[in-house]
C-alpha cells in the first residue's frame, strides 16, 4: 500500500518513510505543496500525510484543491499548528484526520490504519467504465463479463484511466503510477497501452481506450458506437 508524505522538514520526512516502510507501507515523499499536489493527483496513493506549513502551496490549499477535483484519497494532516481554529480549518477543507506535532508514532500508525479501514469500507469494490470492469482488490479485469488477463503493469495503467474515466491522463501520471521506481521513459506507457488496446478493445471490436494528442490517454464508455 502506497502512502504519500508531504513534509518540508527533510529529516522528519525521511524518518517517517523509514518507520512507515517498516510497517509494510511503500512511501513516497514530497517537500513542497505544489509537488505534493501533483503527486497526489495521480490517484496512486491509499493515503496522504500532509503538513500545513509548506513552501509553494500550503497544506490547506493542497487539500482543498484535491477535494475540488473529486480526489477522495484520505488525508491525515500532521502539523505543528495545533490550535482549534487550525484543526477546524483543515477538517473543513477536506482533511480526514488531524495530528499535531510533536506526536506519538504509535498513534500516527494507528490513525493511518483506521483511515485505511474507513476508506476500504466506502470505496467501490469495482471500477466500471461501460461494460469494462476492474475488480481492484482481486486485480481482475472483465469486458462484458468476459475475463481479460492483464499483466500487473497493464492493470495499473488501466486502473488509473478507469479512476479518471472520460478525462485525459498524461503519460507522466501513468508512468509514475505504474512504474513508481523507474518513472523515466514514456515509451513504457506507449507499449503497455498498445498491449491493452489489443486485449480490451481490438479483441472485442471496441474503441474505449483513446489517445489524447499532446497529452496522453483516456478511457471512455464507447457502447453508443454499437
PDB file of C-alpha atoms in Angstrom:
ATOM      1  CA  UNK A   1       0.000   0.000   0.000  1.00  0.00           C
ATOM      2  CA  UNK A   2       1.448   3.371  -1.034  1.00  0.00           C
ATOM      3  CA  UNK A   3       1.456   6.485   1.126  1.00  0.00           C
ATOM      4  CA  UNK A   4       2.453   9.995   0.114  1.00  0.00           C
ATOM      5  CA  UNK A   5       4.128  12.088   2.826  1.00  0.00           C
ATOM      6  CA  UNK A   6       4.148  15.829   2.050  1.00  0.00           C
ATOM      7  CA  UNK A   7       6.564  17.338   4.568  1.00  0.00           C
ATOM      8  CA  UNK A   8       9.143  20.102   4.127  1.00  0.00           C
ATOM      9  CA  UNK A   9      11.231  19.070   7.134  1.00  0.00           C
ATOM     10  CA  UNK A  10      13.516  16.727   5.240  1.00  0.00           C
ATOM     11  CA  UNK A  11      14.845  14.839   8.263  1.00  0.00           C
ATOM     12  CA  UNK A  12      11.333  14.230   9.612  1.00  0.00           C
ATOM     13  CA  UNK A  13      10.107  13.149   6.190  1.00  0.00           C
ATOM     14  CA  UNK A  14      12.861  10.557   5.886  1.00  0.00           C
ATOM     15  CA  UNK A  15      12.249   9.364   9.436  1.00  0.00           C
ATOM     16  CA  UNK A  16       8.572   8.881   8.619  1.00  0.00           C
ATOM     17  CA  UNK A  17       9.447   6.981   5.464  1.00  0.00           C
ATOM     18  CA  UNK A  18      11.792   4.674   7.363  1.00  0.00           C
ATOM     19  CA  UNK A  19       9.230   3.964  10.077  1.00  0.00           C
ATOM     20  CA  UNK A  20       6.252   3.509   7.755  1.00  0.00           C
ATOM     21  CA  UNK A  21       8.268   1.304   5.416  1.00  0.00           C
ATOM     22  CA  UNK A  22       8.987  -0.936   8.398  1.00  0.00           C
ATOM     23  CA  UNK A  23       5.197  -1.122   8.925  1.00  0.00           C
ATOM     24  CA  UNK A  24       4.826  -2.516   5.412  1.00  0.00           C
ATOM     25  CA  UNK A  25       3.888   0.662   3.530  1.00  0.00           C
ATOM     26  CA  UNK A  26       5.518   1.941   0.344  1.00  0.00           C
ATOM     27  CA  UNK A  27       6.249   5.621   0.990  1.00  0.00           C
ATOM     28  CA  UNK A  28       6.907   8.493  -1.425  1.00  0.00           C
ATOM     29  CA  UNK A  29       7.999  11.958  -0.311  1.00  0.00           C
ATOM     30  CA  UNK A  30       7.242  15.480  -1.470  1.00  0.00           C
ATOM     31  CA  UNK A  31       8.860  18.503   0.167  1.00  0.00           C
ATOM     32  CA  UNK A  32       6.628  21.339  -1.054  1.00  0.00           C
ATOM     33  CA  UNK A  33       2.952  21.849  -1.645  1.00  0.00           C
ATOM     34  CA  UNK A  34       2.994  22.057  -5.430  1.00  0.00           C
ATOM     35  CA  UNK A  35       4.919  18.821  -5.800  1.00  0.00           C
ATOM     36  CA  UNK A  36       2.642  17.163  -3.240  1.00  0.00           C
ATOM     37  CA  UNK A  37      -0.480  18.248  -5.106  1.00  0.00           C
ATOM     38  CA  UNK A  38       0.881  16.969  -8.415  1.00  0.00           C
ATOM     39  CA  UNK A  39       1.803  13.602  -6.917  1.00  0.00           C
ATOM     40  CA  UNK A  40      -1.494  13.205  -5.048  1.00  0.00           C
ATOM     41  CA  UNK A  41      -3.428  13.903  -8.245  1.00  0.00           C
ATOM     42  CA  UNK A  42      -2.145  10.683  -9.810  1.00  0.00           C
ATOM     43  CA  UNK A  43      -4.540   8.686  -7.648  1.00  0.00           C
ATOM     44  CA  UNK A  44      -1.690   6.298  -6.855  1.00  0.00           C
ATOM     45  CA  UNK A  45      -1.927   6.589  -3.073  1.00  0.00           C
ATOM     46  CA  UNK A  46      -4.052   4.940  -0.421  1.00  0.00           C
ATOM     47  CA  UNK A  47      -3.293   7.800   1.993  1.00  0.00           C
ATOM     48  CA  UNK A  48      -1.693  11.231   2.114  1.00  0.00           C
ATOM     49  CA  UNK A  49       0.114  12.539   5.208  1.00  0.00           C
ATOM     50  CA  UNK A  50       0.122  16.307   4.790  1.00  0.00           C
ATOM     51  CA  UNK A  51       1.897  19.128   6.599  1.00  0.00           C
ATOM     52  CA  UNK A  52       0.176  22.514   6.609  1.00  0.00           C
ATOM     53  CA  UNK A  53       3.118  24.928   6.575  1.00  0.00           C
ATOM     54  CA  UNK A  54       4.608  24.070   3.194  1.00  0.00           C
ATOM     55  CA  UNK A  55       6.544  26.157   0.676  1.00  0.00           C
ATOM     56  CA  UNK A  56       4.936  26.802  -2.694  1.00  0.00           C
ATOM     57  CA  UNK A  57       1.397  25.921  -1.652  1.00  0.00           C
ATOM     58  CA  UNK A  58       0.212  25.418   1.910  1.00  0.00           C
ATOM     59  CA  UNK A  59      -1.479  22.239   3.070  1.00  0.00           C
ATOM     60  CA  UNK A  60      -4.918  23.835   3.342  1.00  0.00           C
ATOM     61  CA  UNK A  61      -4.828  24.743  -0.345  1.00  0.00           C
ATOM     62  CA  UNK A  62      -3.456  21.350  -1.365  1.00  0.00           C
ATOM     63  CA  UNK A  63      -6.279  19.545   0.428  1.00  0.00           C
ATOM     64  CA  UNK A  64      -8.974  21.927  -0.802  1.00  0.00           C
ATOM     65  CA  UNK A  65      -7.807  21.601  -4.408  1.00  0.00           C
ATOM     66  CA  UNK A  66      -7.806  17.814  -4.247  1.00  0.00           C
ATOM     67  CA  UNK A  67     -11.377  17.828  -2.957  1.00  0.00           C
ATOM     68  CA  UNK A  68     -12.495  20.304  -5.617  1.00  0.00           C
ATOM     69  CA  UNK A  69     -11.119  17.914  -8.240  1.00  0.00           C
ATOM     70  CA  UNK A  70     -13.058  14.996  -6.770  1.00  0.00           C
ATOM     71  CA  UNK A  71      -9.983  13.278  -5.347  1.00  0.00           C
ATOM     72  CA  UNK A  72     -11.200  11.330  -2.294  1.00  0.00           C
ATOM     73  CA  UNK A  73      -7.824   9.978  -1.127  1.00  0.00           C
ATOM     74  CA  UNK A  74      -7.824  10.069   2.711  1.00  0.00           C
ATOM     75  CA  UNK A  75      -5.691  12.909   4.096  1.00  0.00           C
ATOM     76  CA  UNK A  76      -4.153  12.965   7.560  1.00  0.00           C
ATOM     77  CA  UNK A  77      -2.804  16.386   8.498  1.00  0.00           C
ATOM     78  CA  UNK A  78       0.427  16.208  10.510  1.00  0.00           C
ATOM     79  CA  UNK A  79       1.485  19.674  11.626  1.00  0.00           C
ATOM     80  CA  UNK A  80       2.930  21.876  14.341  1.00  0.00           C
ATOM     81  CA  UNK A  81      -0.181  24.078  14.136  1.00  0.00           C
ATOM     82  CA  UNK A  82      -2.304  22.783  16.993  1.00  0.00           C
ATOM     83  CA  UNK A  83      -4.924  25.470  17.606  1.00  0.00           C
ATOM     84  CA  UNK A  84      -8.631  24.723  17.493  1.00  0.00           C
ATOM     85  CA  UNK A  85      -9.091  27.016  14.505  1.00  0.00           C
ATOM     86  CA  UNK A  86      -6.220  25.316  12.651  1.00  0.00           C
ATOM     87  CA  UNK A  87      -7.826  21.922  13.176  1.00  0.00           C
ATOM     88  CA  UNK A  88     -11.276  23.182  12.211  1.00  0.00           C
ATOM     89  CA  UNK A  89      -9.989  24.795   9.014  1.00  0.00           C
ATOM     90  CA  UNK A  90      -8.057  21.686   7.983  1.00  0.00           C
ATOM     91  CA  UNK A  91     -11.076  19.443   8.521  1.00  0.00           C
ATOM     92  CA  UNK A  92     -13.384  21.897   6.769  1.00  0.00           C
ATOM     93  CA  UNK A  93     -11.120  21.940   3.700  1.00  0.00           C
ATOM     94  CA  UNK A  94     -11.408  18.166   3.386  1.00  0.00           C
ATOM     95  CA  UNK A  95      -8.855  16.547   5.697  1.00  0.00           C
ATOM     96  CA  UNK A  96      -9.982  13.266   7.263  1.00  0.00           C
ATOM     97  CA  UNK A  97      -7.867  13.417  10.429  1.00  0.00           C
ATOM     98  CA  UNK A  98      -5.506  15.748  12.252  1.00  0.00           C
ATOM     99  CA  UNK A  99      -2.444  15.068  14.401  1.00  0.00           C
ATOM    100  CA  UNK A 100      -0.331  17.806  15.979  1.00  0.00           C
ATOM    101  CA  UNK A 101       3.460  17.743  16.366  1.00  0.00           C
ATOM    102  CA  UNK A 102       5.116  16.544  18.489  1.00  0.00           C
ATOM    103  CA  UNK A 103       3.224  13.304  18.023  1.00  0.00           C
ATOM    104  CA  UNK A 104       3.246   9.701  19.133  1.00  0.00           C
ATOM    105  CA  UNK A 105       4.425   7.461  16.300  1.00  0.00           C
ATOM    106  CA  UNK A 106       2.226   4.673  17.679  1.00  0.00           C
ATOM    107  CA  UNK A 107      -0.821   6.928  17.461  1.00  0.00           C
ATOM    108  CA  UNK A 108       0.104   8.036  13.926  1.00  0.00           C
ATOM    109  CA  UNK A 109       0.274   4.445  12.695  1.00  0.00           C
ATOM    110  CA  UNK A 110      -2.999   3.566  14.445  1.00  0.00           C
ATOM    111  CA  UNK A 111      -4.749   6.527  12.834  1.00  0.00           C
ATOM    112  CA  UNK A 112      -3.419   5.571   9.408  1.00  0.00           C
ATOM    113  CA  UNK A 113      -4.764   2.055   9.875  1.00  0.00           C
ATOM    114  CA  UNK A 114      -8.136   3.498  10.862  1.00  0.00           C
ATOM    115  CA  UNK A 115      -8.230   5.656   7.729  1.00  0.00           C
ATOM    116  CA  UNK A 116      -7.396   2.639   5.571  1.00  0.00           C
ATOM    117  CA  UNK A 117     -10.265   0.681   7.113  1.00  0.00           C
ATOM    118  CA  UNK A 118     -12.680   3.553   6.680  1.00  0.00           C
ATOM    119  CA  UNK A 119     -11.621   4.127   3.087  1.00  0.00           C
ATOM    120  CA  UNK A 120     -11.912   0.435   2.228  1.00  0.00           C
ATOM    121  CA  UNK A 121     -15.443   0.378   3.624  1.00  0.00           C
ATOM    122  CA  UNK A 122     -16.598   3.250   1.405  1.00  0.00           C
ATOM    123  CA  UNK A 123     -14.594   2.648  -1.774  1.00  0.00           C
ATOM    124  CA  UNK A 124     -16.390   0.976  -4.678  1.00  0.00           C
ATOM    125  CA  UNK A 125     -15.140  -2.629  -4.940  1.00  0.00           C
ATOM    126  CA  UNK A 126     -15.298  -2.486  -8.736  1.00  0.00           C
ATOM    127  CA  UNK A 127     -14.441   0.304 -11.162  1.00  0.00           C
ATOM    128  CA  UNK A 128     -16.726   0.239 -14.206  1.00  0.00           C
ATOM    129  CA  UNK A 129     -16.472   2.156 -17.476  1.00  0.00           C
ATOM    130  CA  UNK A 130     -19.237   0.940 -19.725  1.00  0.00           C
ATOM    131  CA  UNK A 131     -19.043  -2.852 -19.877  1.00  0.00           C
ATOM    132  CA  UNK A 132     -15.375  -2.805 -18.860  1.00  0.00           C
ATOM    133  CA  UNK A 133     -14.914  -3.555 -15.156  1.00  0.00           C
ATOM    134  CA  UNK A 134     -11.933  -3.722 -12.818  1.00  0.00           C
ATOM    135  CA  UNK A 135     -12.054  -5.566  -9.517  1.00  0.00           C
ATOM    136  CA  UNK A 136      -9.295  -3.591  -7.828  1.00  0.00           C
ATOM    137  CA  UNK A 137      -8.961  -5.821  -4.781  1.00  0.00           C
ATOM    138  CA  UNK A 138      -8.943  -9.038  -6.801  1.00  0.00           C
ATOM    139  CA  UNK A 139      -6.930  -7.497  -9.677  1.00  0.00           C
ATOM    140  CA  UNK A 140      -9.404  -8.907 -12.204  1.00  0.00           C
ATOM    141  CA  UNK A 141     -10.484  -7.220 -15.448  1.00  0.00           C
ATOM    142  CA  UNK A 142     -13.618  -8.144 -17.401  1.00  0.00           C
ATOM    143  CA  UNK A 143     -15.174  -6.873 -20.625  1.00  0.00           C
ATOM    144  CA  UNK A 144     -18.860  -7.676 -20.929  1.00  0.00           C
ATOM    145  CA  UNK A 145     -18.445 -10.332 -18.267  1.00  0.00           C
ATOM    146  CA  UNK A 146     -15.534 -12.000 -20.099  1.00  0.00           C
ATOM    147  CA  UNK A 147     -12.317 -12.151 -18.094  1.00  0.00           C
ATOM    148  CA  UNK A 148      -9.330 -10.402 -19.667  1.00  0.00           C
ATOM    149  CA  UNK A 149      -5.892 -11.421 -18.442  1.00  0.00           C
ATOM    150  CA  UNK A 150      -3.642  -8.424 -17.784  1.00  0.00           C
ATOM    151  CA  UNK A 151      -0.109  -8.090 -16.508  1.00  0.00           C
ATOM    152  CA  UNK A 152       0.346  -6.108 -13.256  1.00  0.00           C
ATOM    153  CA  UNK A 153       1.655  -3.101 -15.220  1.00  0.00           C
ATOM    154  CA  UNK A 154      -1.264  -3.230 -17.658  1.00  0.00           C
ATOM    155  CA  UNK A 155      -3.723  -3.431 -14.787  1.00  0.00           C
ATOM    156  CA  UNK A 156      -2.080  -0.441 -13.073  1.00  0.00           C
ATOM    157  CA  UNK A 157      -2.334   1.670 -16.247  1.00  0.00           C
ATOM    158  CA  UNK A 158      -5.960   0.688 -16.833  1.00  0.00           C
ATOM    159  CA  UNK A 159      -6.852   1.264 -13.170  1.00  0.00           C
ATOM    160  CA  UNK A 160      -5.645   4.881 -13.246  1.00  0.00           C
ATOM    161  CA  UNK A 161      -7.513   5.512 -16.502  1.00  0.00           C
ATOM    162  CA  UNK A 162     -10.671   3.960 -15.014  1.00  0.00           C
ATOM    163  CA  UNK A 163     -10.394   6.111 -11.881  1.00  0.00           C
ATOM    164  CA  UNK A 164     -10.383   9.162 -14.159  1.00  0.00           C
ATOM    165  CA  UNK A 165     -12.841   7.863 -16.760  1.00  0.00           C
ATOM    166  CA  UNK A 166     -13.583  10.339 -19.513  1.00  0.00           C
ATOM    167  CA  UNK A 167     -10.636  12.525 -18.520  1.00  0.00           C
ATOM    168  CA  UNK A 168      -7.264  12.842 -20.231  1.00  0.00           C
ATOM    169  CA  UNK A 169      -4.487  11.284 -18.154  1.00  0.00           C
ATOM    170  CA  UNK A 170      -0.935  12.282 -19.032  1.00  0.00           C
ATOM    171  CA  UNK A 171       1.779   9.796 -19.910  1.00  0.00           C
ATOM    172  CA  UNK A 172       3.742  11.179 -16.972  1.00  0.00           C
ATOM    173  CA  UNK A 173       0.985  10.355 -14.495  1.00  0.00           C
ATOM    174  CA  UNK A 174       0.536   6.876 -15.956  1.00  0.00           C
ATOM    175  CA  UNK A 175       4.276   6.307 -15.857  1.00  0.00           C
ATOM    176  CA  UNK A 176       4.536   7.394 -12.249  1.00  0.00           C
ATOM    177  CA  UNK A 177       1.564   5.265 -11.210  1.00  0.00           C
ATOM    178  CA  UNK A 178       2.654   2.032 -12.890  1.00  0.00           C
ATOM    179  CA  UNK A 179       6.432   2.431 -12.685  1.00  0.00           C
ATOM    180  CA  UNK A 180       6.995   4.468  -9.479  1.00  0.00           C
ATOM    181  CA  UNK A 181      10.603   3.353  -9.059  1.00  0.00           C
ATOM    182  CA  UNK A 182      11.654   3.780 -12.684  1.00  0.00           C
ATOM    183  CA  UNK A 183       9.476   6.619 -13.989  1.00  0.00           C
ATOM    184  CA  UNK A 184      11.665   7.960 -16.756  1.00  0.00           C
ATOM    185  CA  UNK A 185      10.696   6.551 -20.151  1.00  0.00           C
ATOM    186  CA  UNK A 186       7.285   7.419 -21.670  1.00  0.00           C
ATOM    187  CA  UNK A 187       7.807   4.611 -24.188  1.00  0.00           C
ATOM    188  CA  UNK A 188       6.985   2.200 -21.371  1.00  0.00           C
ATOM    189  CA  UNK A 189       3.471   3.656 -21.279  1.00  0.00           C
ATOM    190  CA  UNK A 190       3.048   3.530 -25.047  1.00  0.00           C
ATOM    191  CA  UNK A 191       3.987  -0.145 -25.163  1.00  0.00           C
ATOM    192  CA  UNK A 192       1.552  -1.057 -22.370  1.00  0.00           C
ATOM    193  CA  UNK A 193      -1.293   0.988 -23.871  1.00  0.00           C
ATOM    194  CA  UNK A 194      -0.751  -0.730 -27.228  1.00  0.00           C
ATOM    195  CA  UNK A 195      -0.969  -4.112 -25.498  1.00  0.00           C
ATOM    196  CA  UNK A 196      -4.063  -3.019 -23.533  1.00  0.00           C
ATOM    197  CA  UNK A 197      -5.812  -1.937 -26.727  1.00  0.00           C
ATOM    198  CA  UNK A 198      -5.311  -5.371 -28.238  1.00  0.00           C
ATOM    199  CA  UNK A 199      -6.707  -7.066 -25.139  1.00  0.00           C
ATOM    200  CA  UNK A 200      -9.638  -4.851 -24.068  1.00  0.00           C
ATOM    201  CA  UNK A 201     -10.595  -3.145 -27.340  1.00  0.00           C
ATOM    202  CA  UNK A 202      -9.457  -4.929 -30.508  1.00  0.00           C
ATOM    203  CA  UNK A 203     -10.395  -8.372 -29.193  1.00  0.00           C
ATOM    204  CA  UNK A 204     -13.933  -7.083 -28.546  1.00  0.00           C
ATOM    205  CA  UNK A 205     -14.154  -4.722 -31.550  1.00  0.00           C
ATOM    206  CA  UNK A 206     -14.268  -1.705 -29.254  1.00  0.00           C
ATOM    207  CA  UNK A 207     -12.593   1.739 -29.109  1.00  0.00           C
ATOM    208  CA  UNK A 208     -12.740   2.760 -25.458  1.00  0.00           C
ATOM    209  CA  UNK A 209      -9.029   3.459 -24.943  1.00  0.00           C
ATOM    210  CA  UNK A 210      -8.396   6.724 -26.755  1.00  0.00           C
ATOM    211  CA  UNK A 211      -5.279   8.761 -27.478  1.00  0.00           C
ATOM    212  CA  UNK A 212      -5.427  12.428 -26.487  1.00  0.00           C
ATOM    213  CA  UNK A 213      -2.938  14.098 -28.781  1.00  0.00           C
ATOM    214  CA  UNK A 214      -0.230  16.019 -26.957  1.00  0.00           C
ATOM    215  CA  UNK A 215      -1.389  14.791 -23.540  1.00  0.00           C
ATOM    216  CA  UNK A 216      -1.842  11.081 -23.044  1.00  0.00           C
ATOM    217  CA  UNK A 217      -4.870   8.792 -22.978  1.00  0.00           C
ATOM    218  CA  UNK A 218      -8.434   8.494 -21.717  1.00  0.00           C
ATOM    219  CA  UNK A 219     -10.862   5.649 -21.127  1.00  0.00           C
ATOM    220  CA  UNK A 220     -14.480   6.137 -22.193  1.00  0.00           C
ATOM    221  CA  UNK A 221     -17.735   4.223 -22.443  1.00  0.00           C
ATOM    222  CA  UNK A 222     -17.958   3.646 -26.185  1.00  0.00           C
ATOM    223  CA  UNK A 223     -21.088   1.479 -26.230  1.00  0.00           C
ATOM    224  CA  UNK A 224     -23.072   4.121 -28.100  1.00  0.00           C
ATOM    225  CA  UNK A 225     -20.911   3.238 -31.101  1.00  0.00           C
ATOM    226  CA  UNK A 226     -22.506  -0.218 -31.220  1.00  0.00           C
TER     227      UNK A 226
END
